[in-house]
Coordinates of C-alpha atoms and ligand atoms in Angstrom, one line a residue:
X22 CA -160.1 107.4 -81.7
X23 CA -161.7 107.0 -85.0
X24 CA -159.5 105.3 -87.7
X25 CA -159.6 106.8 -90.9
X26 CA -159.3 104.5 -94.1
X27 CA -156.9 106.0 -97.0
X28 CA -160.0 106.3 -99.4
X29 CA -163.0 109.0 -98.7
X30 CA -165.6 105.9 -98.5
X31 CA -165.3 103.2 -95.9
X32 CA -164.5 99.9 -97.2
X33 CA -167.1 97.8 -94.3
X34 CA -167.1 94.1 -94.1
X35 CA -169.9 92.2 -92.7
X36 CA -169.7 89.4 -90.6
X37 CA -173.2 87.1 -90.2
X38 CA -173.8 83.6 -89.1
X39 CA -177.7 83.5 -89.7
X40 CA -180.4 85.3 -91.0
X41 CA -178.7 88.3 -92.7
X42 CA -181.7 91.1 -92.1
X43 CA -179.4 93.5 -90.9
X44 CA -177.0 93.0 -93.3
X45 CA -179.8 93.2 -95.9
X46 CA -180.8 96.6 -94.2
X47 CA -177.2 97.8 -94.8
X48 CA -176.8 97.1 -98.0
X49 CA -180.2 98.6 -99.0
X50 CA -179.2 101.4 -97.0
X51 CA -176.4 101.6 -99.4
X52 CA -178.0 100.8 -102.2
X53 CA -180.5 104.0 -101.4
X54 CA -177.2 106.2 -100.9
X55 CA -178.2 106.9 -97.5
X56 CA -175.2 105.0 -96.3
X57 CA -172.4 106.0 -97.8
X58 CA -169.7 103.1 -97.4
X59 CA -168.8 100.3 -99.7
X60 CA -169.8 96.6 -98.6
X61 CA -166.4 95.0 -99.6
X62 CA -167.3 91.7 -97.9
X63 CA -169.3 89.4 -96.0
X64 CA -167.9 86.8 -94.5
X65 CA -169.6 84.0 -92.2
X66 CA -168.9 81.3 -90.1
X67 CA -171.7 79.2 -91.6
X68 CA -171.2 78.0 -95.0
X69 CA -174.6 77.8 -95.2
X70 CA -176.2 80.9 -93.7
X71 CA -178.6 82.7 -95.6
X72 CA -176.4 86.2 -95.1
X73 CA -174.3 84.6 -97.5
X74 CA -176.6 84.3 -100.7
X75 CA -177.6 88.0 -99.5
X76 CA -174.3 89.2 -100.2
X77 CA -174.4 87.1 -103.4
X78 CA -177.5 88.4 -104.5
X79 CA -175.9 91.7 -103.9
X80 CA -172.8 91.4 -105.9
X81 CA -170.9 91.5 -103.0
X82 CA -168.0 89.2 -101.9
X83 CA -168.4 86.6 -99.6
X84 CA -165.8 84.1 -97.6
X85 CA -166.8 81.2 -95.3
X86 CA -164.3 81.6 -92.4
X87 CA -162.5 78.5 -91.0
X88 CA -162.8 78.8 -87.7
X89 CA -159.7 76.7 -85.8
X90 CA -160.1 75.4 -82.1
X91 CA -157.5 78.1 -81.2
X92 CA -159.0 81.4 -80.9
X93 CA -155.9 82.9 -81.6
X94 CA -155.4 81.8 -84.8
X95 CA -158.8 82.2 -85.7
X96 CA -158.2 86.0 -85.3
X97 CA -154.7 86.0 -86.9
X98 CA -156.6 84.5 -90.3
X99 CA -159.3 87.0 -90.0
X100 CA -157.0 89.9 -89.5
X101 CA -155.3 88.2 -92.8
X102 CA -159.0 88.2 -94.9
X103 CA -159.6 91.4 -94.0
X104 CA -156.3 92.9 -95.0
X105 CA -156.9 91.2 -98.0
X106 CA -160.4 93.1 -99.0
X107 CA -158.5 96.5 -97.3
X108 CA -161.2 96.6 -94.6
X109 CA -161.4 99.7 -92.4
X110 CA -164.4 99.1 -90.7
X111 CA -166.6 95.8 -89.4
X112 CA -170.2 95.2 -88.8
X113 CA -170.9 92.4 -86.8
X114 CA -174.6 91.4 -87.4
X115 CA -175.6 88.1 -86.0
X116 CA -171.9 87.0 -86.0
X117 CA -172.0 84.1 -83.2
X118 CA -168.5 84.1 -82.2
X119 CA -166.4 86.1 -80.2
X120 CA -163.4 87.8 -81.3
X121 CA -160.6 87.3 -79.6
X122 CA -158.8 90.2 -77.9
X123 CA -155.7 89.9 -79.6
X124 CA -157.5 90.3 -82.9
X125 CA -159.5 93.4 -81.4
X126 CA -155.4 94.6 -80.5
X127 CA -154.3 94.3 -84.0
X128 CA -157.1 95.1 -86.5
X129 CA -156.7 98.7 -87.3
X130 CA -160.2 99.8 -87.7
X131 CA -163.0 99.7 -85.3
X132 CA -165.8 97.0 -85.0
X133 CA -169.7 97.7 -84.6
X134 CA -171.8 95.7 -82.9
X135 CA -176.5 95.3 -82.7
X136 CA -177.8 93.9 -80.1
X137 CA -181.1 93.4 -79.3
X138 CA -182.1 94.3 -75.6
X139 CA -180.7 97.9 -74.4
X140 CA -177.6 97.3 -72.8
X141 CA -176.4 96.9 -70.5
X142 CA -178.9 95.2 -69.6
X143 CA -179.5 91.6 -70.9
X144 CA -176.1 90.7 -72.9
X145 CA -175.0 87.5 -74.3
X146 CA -177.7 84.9 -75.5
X147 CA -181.9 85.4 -75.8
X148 CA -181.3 89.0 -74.8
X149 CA -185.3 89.0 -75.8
X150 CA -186.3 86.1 -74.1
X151 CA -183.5 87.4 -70.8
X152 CA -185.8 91.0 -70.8
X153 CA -189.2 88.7 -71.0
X154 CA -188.4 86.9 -68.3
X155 CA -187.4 89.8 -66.1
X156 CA -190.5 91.6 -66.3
X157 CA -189.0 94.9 -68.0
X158 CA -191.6 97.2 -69.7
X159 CA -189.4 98.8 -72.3
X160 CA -186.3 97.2 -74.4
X161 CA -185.0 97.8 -77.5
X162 CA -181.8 97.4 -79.3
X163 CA -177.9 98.6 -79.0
X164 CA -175.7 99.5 -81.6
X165 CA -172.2 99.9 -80.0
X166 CA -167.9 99.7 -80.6
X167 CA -167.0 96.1 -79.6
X168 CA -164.1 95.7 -77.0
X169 CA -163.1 92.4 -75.5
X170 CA -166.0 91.9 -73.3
X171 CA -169.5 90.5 -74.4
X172 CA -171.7 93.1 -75.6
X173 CA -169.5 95.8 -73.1
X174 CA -168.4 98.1 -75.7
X175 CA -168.9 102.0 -76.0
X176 CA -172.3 102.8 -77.0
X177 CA -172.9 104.7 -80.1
X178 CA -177.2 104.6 -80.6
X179 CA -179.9 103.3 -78.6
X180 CA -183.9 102.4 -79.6
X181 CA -186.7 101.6 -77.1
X182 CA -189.8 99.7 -77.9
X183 CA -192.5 98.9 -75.6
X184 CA -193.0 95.5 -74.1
X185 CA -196.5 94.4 -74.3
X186 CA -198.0 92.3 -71.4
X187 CA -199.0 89.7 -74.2
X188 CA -195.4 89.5 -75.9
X189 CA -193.8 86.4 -76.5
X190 CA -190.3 86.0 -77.6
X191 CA -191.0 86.0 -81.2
X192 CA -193.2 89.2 -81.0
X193 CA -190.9 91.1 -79.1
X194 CA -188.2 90.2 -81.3
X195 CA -189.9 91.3 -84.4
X196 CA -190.6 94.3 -83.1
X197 CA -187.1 95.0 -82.0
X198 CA -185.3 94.2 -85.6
X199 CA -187.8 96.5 -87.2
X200 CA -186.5 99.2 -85.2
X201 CA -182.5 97.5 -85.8
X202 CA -182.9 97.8 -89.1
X203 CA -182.8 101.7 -89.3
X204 CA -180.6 101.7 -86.2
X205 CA -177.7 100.1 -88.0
X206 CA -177.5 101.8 -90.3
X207 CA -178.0 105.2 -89.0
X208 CA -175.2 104.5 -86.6
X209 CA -172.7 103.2 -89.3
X210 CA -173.9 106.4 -91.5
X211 CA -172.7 108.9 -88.7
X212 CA -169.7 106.8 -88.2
X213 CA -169.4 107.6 -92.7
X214 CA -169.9 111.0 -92.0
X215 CA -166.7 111.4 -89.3
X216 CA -169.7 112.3 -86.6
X217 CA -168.5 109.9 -83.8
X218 CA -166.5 110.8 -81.6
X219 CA -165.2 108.8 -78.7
X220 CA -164.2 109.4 -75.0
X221 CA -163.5 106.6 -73.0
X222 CA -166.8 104.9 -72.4
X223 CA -168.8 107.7 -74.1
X224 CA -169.5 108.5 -77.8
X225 CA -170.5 111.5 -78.7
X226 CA -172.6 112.5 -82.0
X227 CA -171.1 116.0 -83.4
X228 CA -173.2 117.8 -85.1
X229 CA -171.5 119.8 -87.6
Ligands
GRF8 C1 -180.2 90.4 -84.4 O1 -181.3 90.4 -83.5 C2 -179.0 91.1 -83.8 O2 -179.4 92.1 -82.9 C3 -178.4 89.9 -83.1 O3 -178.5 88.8 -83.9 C4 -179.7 89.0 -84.7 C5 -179.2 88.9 -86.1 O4 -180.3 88.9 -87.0 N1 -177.0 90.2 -82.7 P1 -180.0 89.0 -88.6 O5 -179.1 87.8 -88.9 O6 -179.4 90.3 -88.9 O7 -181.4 88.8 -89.2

């Protein structure tokens, strides 16, 4: 089921540990008004990731999250942040740690996932470098809910690229996060418009 924030416009946080070029896609995404949600924060785990000055750059508010040995607790202070910054949705986007089921339990709003191979095939690690290796002639990138497994969850929008025989894993990935960065987006955009719709394993995209 879709949770509904009290405001018309989703209040999304962001959560990074690198890079930050899907979060960059976002927030040009909502910069250009074709995403129509609010970046109320990004938080990282990295108090030196380059999502962070992103974010900065972009006015938007950022936290560096301690992250405690104990999982649990680590979810119980993230489920405090984000109550904080009234967060209905999150965007996981190069966010290297796993959140822990009882924080999945609790947070009220639903959590988004990219990853870059077409699940469910390669999860977890070098997804790119995991499709390389086994010889596959097409992959692509996931956008899907997140549930307590490792890149498991529902999934909401798909892209395929070819593989060439000459790839290496840096080609490949290139080619994959052009295509992530209009999938994010366009999946988080439908999710604006109240155009997901889930049933068990399977989301469907109304069109009305
Ligand atoms: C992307 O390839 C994403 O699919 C994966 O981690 C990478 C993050 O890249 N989960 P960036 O930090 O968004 O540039």
């Amino acid at each position: 089921m879709i949770t509904v924030g009290d405001a018309d416009r989703f209040r999304l946080a962001v959560l990074a540990s690198g890079r930050g070029s899907n979060l960059g896609a976002i927030l040009d995404a909502v910069s250009s008004g074709d995403l129509d949600m609010e970046v109320a924060l990004v938080a990282s785990d990295q108090g030196d990731a380059p999502a962070l000055e992103r974010a900065r750059g972009a006015g938007v508010a950022v936290q560096v999250l301690e992250v405690p040995s104990d999982r649990h607790a680590f979810g119980e202070s993230l489920l405090r942040l984000l109550e904080a910054y009234r967060i209905d949705v999150v965007a996981l986007a190069g966010f290297m740690r796993i959140l822990p089921a009882s924080f999945l339990a609790a947070f009220p709003g639903d959590v988004f996932n990219i990853h870059p191979s077409l699940l469910p095939a390669f999860p977890g690690l070098d997804a790119q470098a995991q499709a390389l290796e086994y010889g596959v002639k097409v992959s692509g990138c996931t956008v899907h809910f997140v549930d307590e497994g490792v890149d498991t969850g529902p999934i909401i929008l798909q892209a395929v690229v070819p593989v060439d025989p000459e790839d290496d894993v840096d080609c490949l990935s290139r080619r994959i996060l052009r295509l992530e960065h209009r999938l994010y987006p366009q999946a988080l955009g439908l999710y604006a418009e109240r155009r997901l719709q889930r049933q068990g394993r399977r989301v469907r995209i109304r069109n009305d």
